[in-house]
mmCIF file of C-alpha atoms in Angstrom:
data_model
loop_
_atom_site.group_PDB
_atom_site.id
_atom_site.type_symbol
_atom_site.label_atom_id
_atom_site.label_comp_id
_atom_site.label_asym_id
_atom_site.label_seq_id
_atom_site.Cartn_x
_atom_site.Cartn_y
_atom_site.Cartn_z
ATOM 1 C CA UNK A 1 46.944 -6.143 -98.990
ATOM 2 C CA UNK A 2 47.132 -8.409 -95.905
ATOM 3 C CA UNK A 3 50.840 -9.095 -96.565
ATOM 4 C CA UNK A 4 51.557 -5.353 -96.642
ATOM 5 C CA UNK A 5 49.781 -4.841 -93.275
ATOM 6 C CA UNK A 6 51.778 -7.724 -91.802
ATOM 7 C CA UNK A 7 55.020 -6.257 -93.186
ATOM 8 C CA UNK A 8 54.189 -2.876 -91.576
ATOM 9 C CA UNK A 9 53.493 -4.599 -88.264
ATOM 10 C CA UNK A 10 56.826 -6.474 -88.449
ATOM 11 C CA UNK A 11 58.706 -3.235 -89.148
ATOM 12 C CA UNK A 12 56.972 -1.535 -86.193
ATOM 13 C CA UNK A 13 57.813 -4.468 -83.894
ATOM 14 C CA UNK A 14 61.441 -4.457 -85.093
ATOM 15 C CA UNK A 15 61.707 -0.722 -84.314
ATOM 16 C CA UNK A 16 60.150 -1.274 -80.892
ATOM 17 C CA UNK A 17 62.621 -4.104 -80.240
ATOM 18 C CA UNK A 18 65.562 -1.919 -81.317
ATOM 19 C CA UNK A 19 64.333 0.910 -79.064
ATOM 20 C CA UNK A 20 64.051 -1.491 -76.117
ATOM 21 C CA UNK A 21 67.536 -2.850 -76.810
ATOM 22 C CA UNK A 22 68.967 0.675 -76.856
ATOM 23 C CA UNK A 23 67.107 1.646 -73.662
ATOM 24 C CA UNK A 24 68.401 -1.488 -71.928
ATOM 25 C CA UNK A 25 71.963 -0.636 -72.995
ATOM 26 C CA UNK A 26 71.581 2.870 -71.565
ATOM 27 C CA UNK A 27 70.125 1.426 -68.364
ATOM 28 C CA UNK A 28 73.140 -0.886 -67.979
ATOM 29 C CA UNK A 29 75.528 2.077 -68.380
ATOM 30 C CA UNK A 30 73.553 4.108 -65.838
ATOM 31 C CA UNK A 31 73.553 1.145 -63.452
ATOM 32 C CA UNK A 32 77.360 0.907 -63.645
ATOM 33 C CA UNK A 33 77.629 4.661 -62.930
ATOM 34 C CA UNK A 34 75.114 4.368 -60.090
ATOM 35 C CA UNK A 35 77.045 1.451 -58.585
ATOM 36 C CA UNK A 36 80.241 3.526 -58.793
ATOM 37 C CA UNK A 37 78.597 6.452 -57.014
ATOM 38 C CA UNK A 38 77.222 4.103 -54.371
ATOM 39 C CA UNK A 39 80.686 2.598 -53.816
ATOM 40 C CA UNK A 40 82.120 6.124 -53.487
ATOM 41 C CA UNK A 41 79.671 6.877 -50.689
ATOM 42 C CA UNK A 42 77.535 9.373 -52.616
ATOM 43 C CA UNK A 43 74.246 7.697 -51.680
ATOM 44 C CA UNK A 44 74.369 7.933 -47.937
ATOM 45 C CA UNK A 45 74.318 10.089 -44.877
ATOM 46 C CA UNK A 46 77.351 12.214 -44.088
ATOM 47 C CA UNK A 47 79.213 10.321 -41.412
ATOM 48 C CA UNK A 48 81.566 12.856 -39.815
ATOM 49 C CA UNK A 49 83.517 10.204 -37.882
ATOM 50 C CA UNK A 50 84.277 8.364 -41.121
ATOM 51 C CA UNK A 51 85.173 11.655 -42.828
ATOM 52 C CA UNK A 52 87.636 12.554 -40.043
ATOM 53 C CA UNK A 53 89.198 9.072 -40.273
ATOM 54 C CA UNK A 54 89.673 9.506 -44.027
ATOM 55 C CA UNK A 55 91.177 12.986 -43.538
ATOM 56 C CA UNK A 56 93.748 11.621 -41.043
ATOM 57 C CA UNK A 57 94.642 8.797 -43.414
ATOM 58 C CA UNK A 58 95.041 11.189 -46.351
ATOM 59 C CA UNK A 59 97.254 13.490 -44.270
ATOM 60 C CA UNK A 60 99.666 10.595 -43.634
ATOM 61 C CA UNK A 61 99.615 9.389 -47.259
ATOM 62 C CA UNK A 62 100.312 12.864 -48.643
ATOM 63 C CA UNK A 63 103.143 13.592 -46.172
ATOM 64 C CA UNK A 64 101.402 16.760 -45.013
ATOM 65 C CA UNK A 65 102.864 18.065 -41.747
ATOM 66 C CA UNK A 66 99.618 19.475 -40.396
ATOM 67 C CA UNK A 67 95.989 19.280 -41.501
ATOM 68 C CA UNK A 68 93.244 21.010 -39.527
ATOM 69 C CA UNK A 69 89.757 20.400 -40.903
ATOM 70 C CA UNK A 70 86.353 21.737 -39.969
ATOM 71 C CA UNK A 71 83.091 20.305 -41.297
ATOM 72 C CA UNK A 72 80.028 22.507 -40.947
ATOM 73 C CA UNK A 73 76.542 21.011 -40.404
ATOM 74 C CA UNK A 74 74.869 19.787 -43.570
ATOM 75 C CA UNK A 75 72.067 21.646 -45.322
ATOM 76 C CA UNK A 76 69.669 20.319 -47.921
ATOM 77 C CA UNK A 77 69.893 22.058 -51.280
ATOM 78 C CA UNK A 78 67.194 22.254 -53.934
ATOM 79 C CA UNK A 79 67.618 19.801 -56.786
ATOM 80 C CA UNK A 80 64.656 18.850 -58.949
ATOM 81 C CA UNK A 81 66.324 15.745 -60.403
ATOM 82 C CA UNK A 82 67.045 14.373 -56.925
ATOM 83 C CA UNK A 83 63.507 15.199 -55.785
ATOM 84 C CA UNK A 84 62.053 13.313 -58.776
ATOM 85 C CA UNK A 85 63.966 10.256 -57.544
ATOM 86 C CA UNK A 86 62.705 10.774 -53.961
ATOM 87 C CA UNK A 87 66.163 11.834 -52.779
ATOM 88 C CA UNK A 88 67.683 15.012 -51.357
ATOM 89 C CA UNK A 89 71.130 16.542 -51.796
ATOM 90 C CA UNK A 90 72.942 17.196 -48.518
ATOM 91 C CA UNK A 91 75.715 19.781 -48.741
ATOM 92 C CA UNK A 92 78.303 20.649 -46.096
ATOM 93 C CA UNK A 93 81.035 23.272 -46.190
ATOM 94 C CA UNK A 94 84.473 21.933 -45.287
ATOM 95 C CA UNK A 95 87.555 24.041 -44.562
ATOM 96 C CA UNK A 96 91.060 22.612 -44.360
ATOM 97 C CA UNK A 97 94.337 24.306 -43.445
ATOM 98 C CA UNK A 98 97.374 22.353 -44.572
ATOM 99 C CA UNK A 99 101.038 22.871 -43.796
ATOM 100 C CA UNK A 100 103.705 21.020 -45.710
ATOM 101 C CA UNK A 101 107.325 21.061 -46.759
ATOM 102 C CA UNK A 102 106.355 21.690 -50.382
ATOM 103 C CA UNK A 103 103.356 22.284 -52.613
ATOM 104 C CA UNK A 104 103.613 18.762 -54.076
ATOM 105 C CA UNK A 105 102.300 17.364 -50.771
ATOM 106 C CA UNK A 106 99.389 19.839 -50.885
ATOM 107 C CA UNK A 107 98.388 18.761 -54.396
ATOM 108 C CA UNK A 108 98.814 15.090 -53.484
ATOM 109 C CA UNK A 109 96.460 15.676 -50.522
ATOM 110 C CA UNK A 110 93.852 17.170 -52.870
ATOM 111 C CA UNK A 111 94.140 14.229 -55.275
ATOM 112 C CA UNK A 112 93.763 11.702 -52.472
ATOM 113 C CA UNK A 113 90.852 13.683 -51.057
ATOM 114 C CA UNK A 114 89.031 13.436 -54.381
ATOM 115 C CA UNK A 115 89.729 9.685 -54.615
ATOM 116 C CA UNK A 116 89.021 8.601 -51.036
ATOM 117 C CA UNK A 117 86.597 11.037 -49.413
ATOM 118 C CA UNK A 118 83.061 9.621 -49.132
ATOM 119 C CA UNK A 119 80.504 11.276 -51.387
ATOM 120 C CA UNK A 120 81.387 14.108 -53.762
ATOM 121 C CA UNK A 121 83.903 16.724 -52.660
ATOM 122 C CA UNK A 122 84.731 19.811 -54.712
ATOM 123 C CA UNK A 123 87.126 22.713 -54.204
ATOM 124 C CA UNK A 124 85.411 26.117 -53.938
ATOM 125 C CA UNK A 125 88.498 28.182 -53.151
ATOM 126 C CA UNK A 126 92.146 27.634 -52.346
ATOM 127 C CA UNK A 127 95.038 29.851 -51.357
ATOM 128 C CA UNK A 128 98.599 28.615 -51.258
ATOM 129 C CA UNK A 129 101.378 30.659 -49.709
ATOM 130 C CA UNK A 130 105.071 30.130 -49.132
ATOM 131 C CA UNK A 131 105.738 30.713 -45.442
ATOM 132 C CA UNK A 132 109.512 30.499 -45.669
ATOM 133 C CA UNK A 133 112.260 30.126 -48.222
ATOM 134 C CA UNK A 134 114.774 27.337 -48.310
ATOM 135 C CA UNK A 135 117.728 28.522 -46.250
ATOM 136 C CA UNK A 136 120.725 26.999 -44.534
ATOM 137 C CA UNK A 137 118.675 26.771 -41.322
ATOM 138 C CA UNK A 138 115.836 24.963 -43.098
ATOM 139 C CA UNK A 139 118.273 22.567 -44.788
ATOM 140 C CA UNK A 140 119.922 21.789 -41.413
ATOM 141 C CA UNK A 141 116.456 21.102 -39.926
ATOM 142 C CA UNK A 142 115.634 18.713 -42.790
ATOM 143 C CA UNK A 143 119.024 16.999 -42.450
ATOM 144 C CA UNK A 144 118.408 16.473 -38.720
ATOM 145 C CA UNK A 145 115.086 14.732 -39.442
ATOM 146 C CA UNK A 146 112.721 17.619 -38.772
ATOM 147 C CA UNK A 147 109.915 18.552 -41.134
ATOM 148 C CA UNK A 148 109.768 22.333 -41.376
ATOM 149 C CA UNK A 149 106.593 23.796 -42.823
ATOM 150 C CA UNK A 150 107.421 25.930 -45.859
ATOM 151 C CA UNK A 151 103.985 26.176 -47.487
ATOM 152 C CA UNK A 152 100.474 26.669 -46.196
ATOM 153 C CA UNK A 153 97.180 26.080 -47.988
ATOM 154 C CA UNK A 154 93.715 27.208 -46.942
ATOM 155 C CA UNK A 155 91.082 25.234 -48.840
ATOM 156 C CA UNK A 156 87.299 25.720 -48.915
ATOM 157 C CA UNK A 157 85.420 22.642 -50.094
ATOM 158 C CA UNK A 158 81.847 21.482 -50.575
ATOM 159 C CA UNK A 159 80.901 17.956 -49.549
ATOM 160 C CA UNK A 160 77.740 16.563 -51.146
ATOM 161 C CA UNK A 161 75.847 13.333 -50.708
ATOM 162 C CA UNK A 162 72.397 12.238 -51.814
ATOM 163 C CA UNK A 163 70.083 10.554 -49.347
ATOM 164 C CA UNK A 164 66.668 8.994 -49.639
ATOM 165 C CA UNK A 165 63.913 11.430 -48.700
ATOM 166 C CA UNK A 166 62.703 9.752 -45.519
ATOM 167 C CA UNK A 167 61.709 13.022 -43.821
ATOM 168 C CA UNK A 168 63.804 12.302 -40.707
ATOM 169 C CA UNK A 169 64.697 15.963 -40.350
ATOM 170 C CA UNK A 170 68.139 15.386 -38.839
ATOM 171 C CA UNK A 171 70.033 16.779 -41.826
ATOM 172 C CA UNK A 172 71.385 13.370 -42.786
ATOM 173 C CA UNK A 173 74.444 13.864 -40.622
ATOM 174 C CA UNK A 174 75.766 11.378 -38.104
#
């Protein structure tokens, strides 16, 4: 009878050990994801100067002729999961008007924006229009080294970061 009780205890301890092992494995995966988000600038205040610097860099990398961006002041949004972790989600609307020779540059800009912009950026709306067709005049301008703008994109984005709830009241923006 004592052996059976000991066997039951061993089985219970083995299950507890397996559960702990699984929980630790999940924690390690979450830690890697958390470290990735931290490296991407998600856990931090919205630094507008840094954002503008990144936007200028992306414009050059994507070969966009013109990029005019506007970043609205941040607002805290309700998020129960963030609140449970003593954090708050800061959301800012961003609008960008791009002009480029072709739509490939516009899409390259969006890809670079997703990769390099601090925090999480998502596209809410986008319109892409052709301002001019390729003509002999446009071809001559390109041949002479000019960069005529043939397409224009108006993009509405949302920029989100998560900051520790320190009750500073300044909206988390710098």
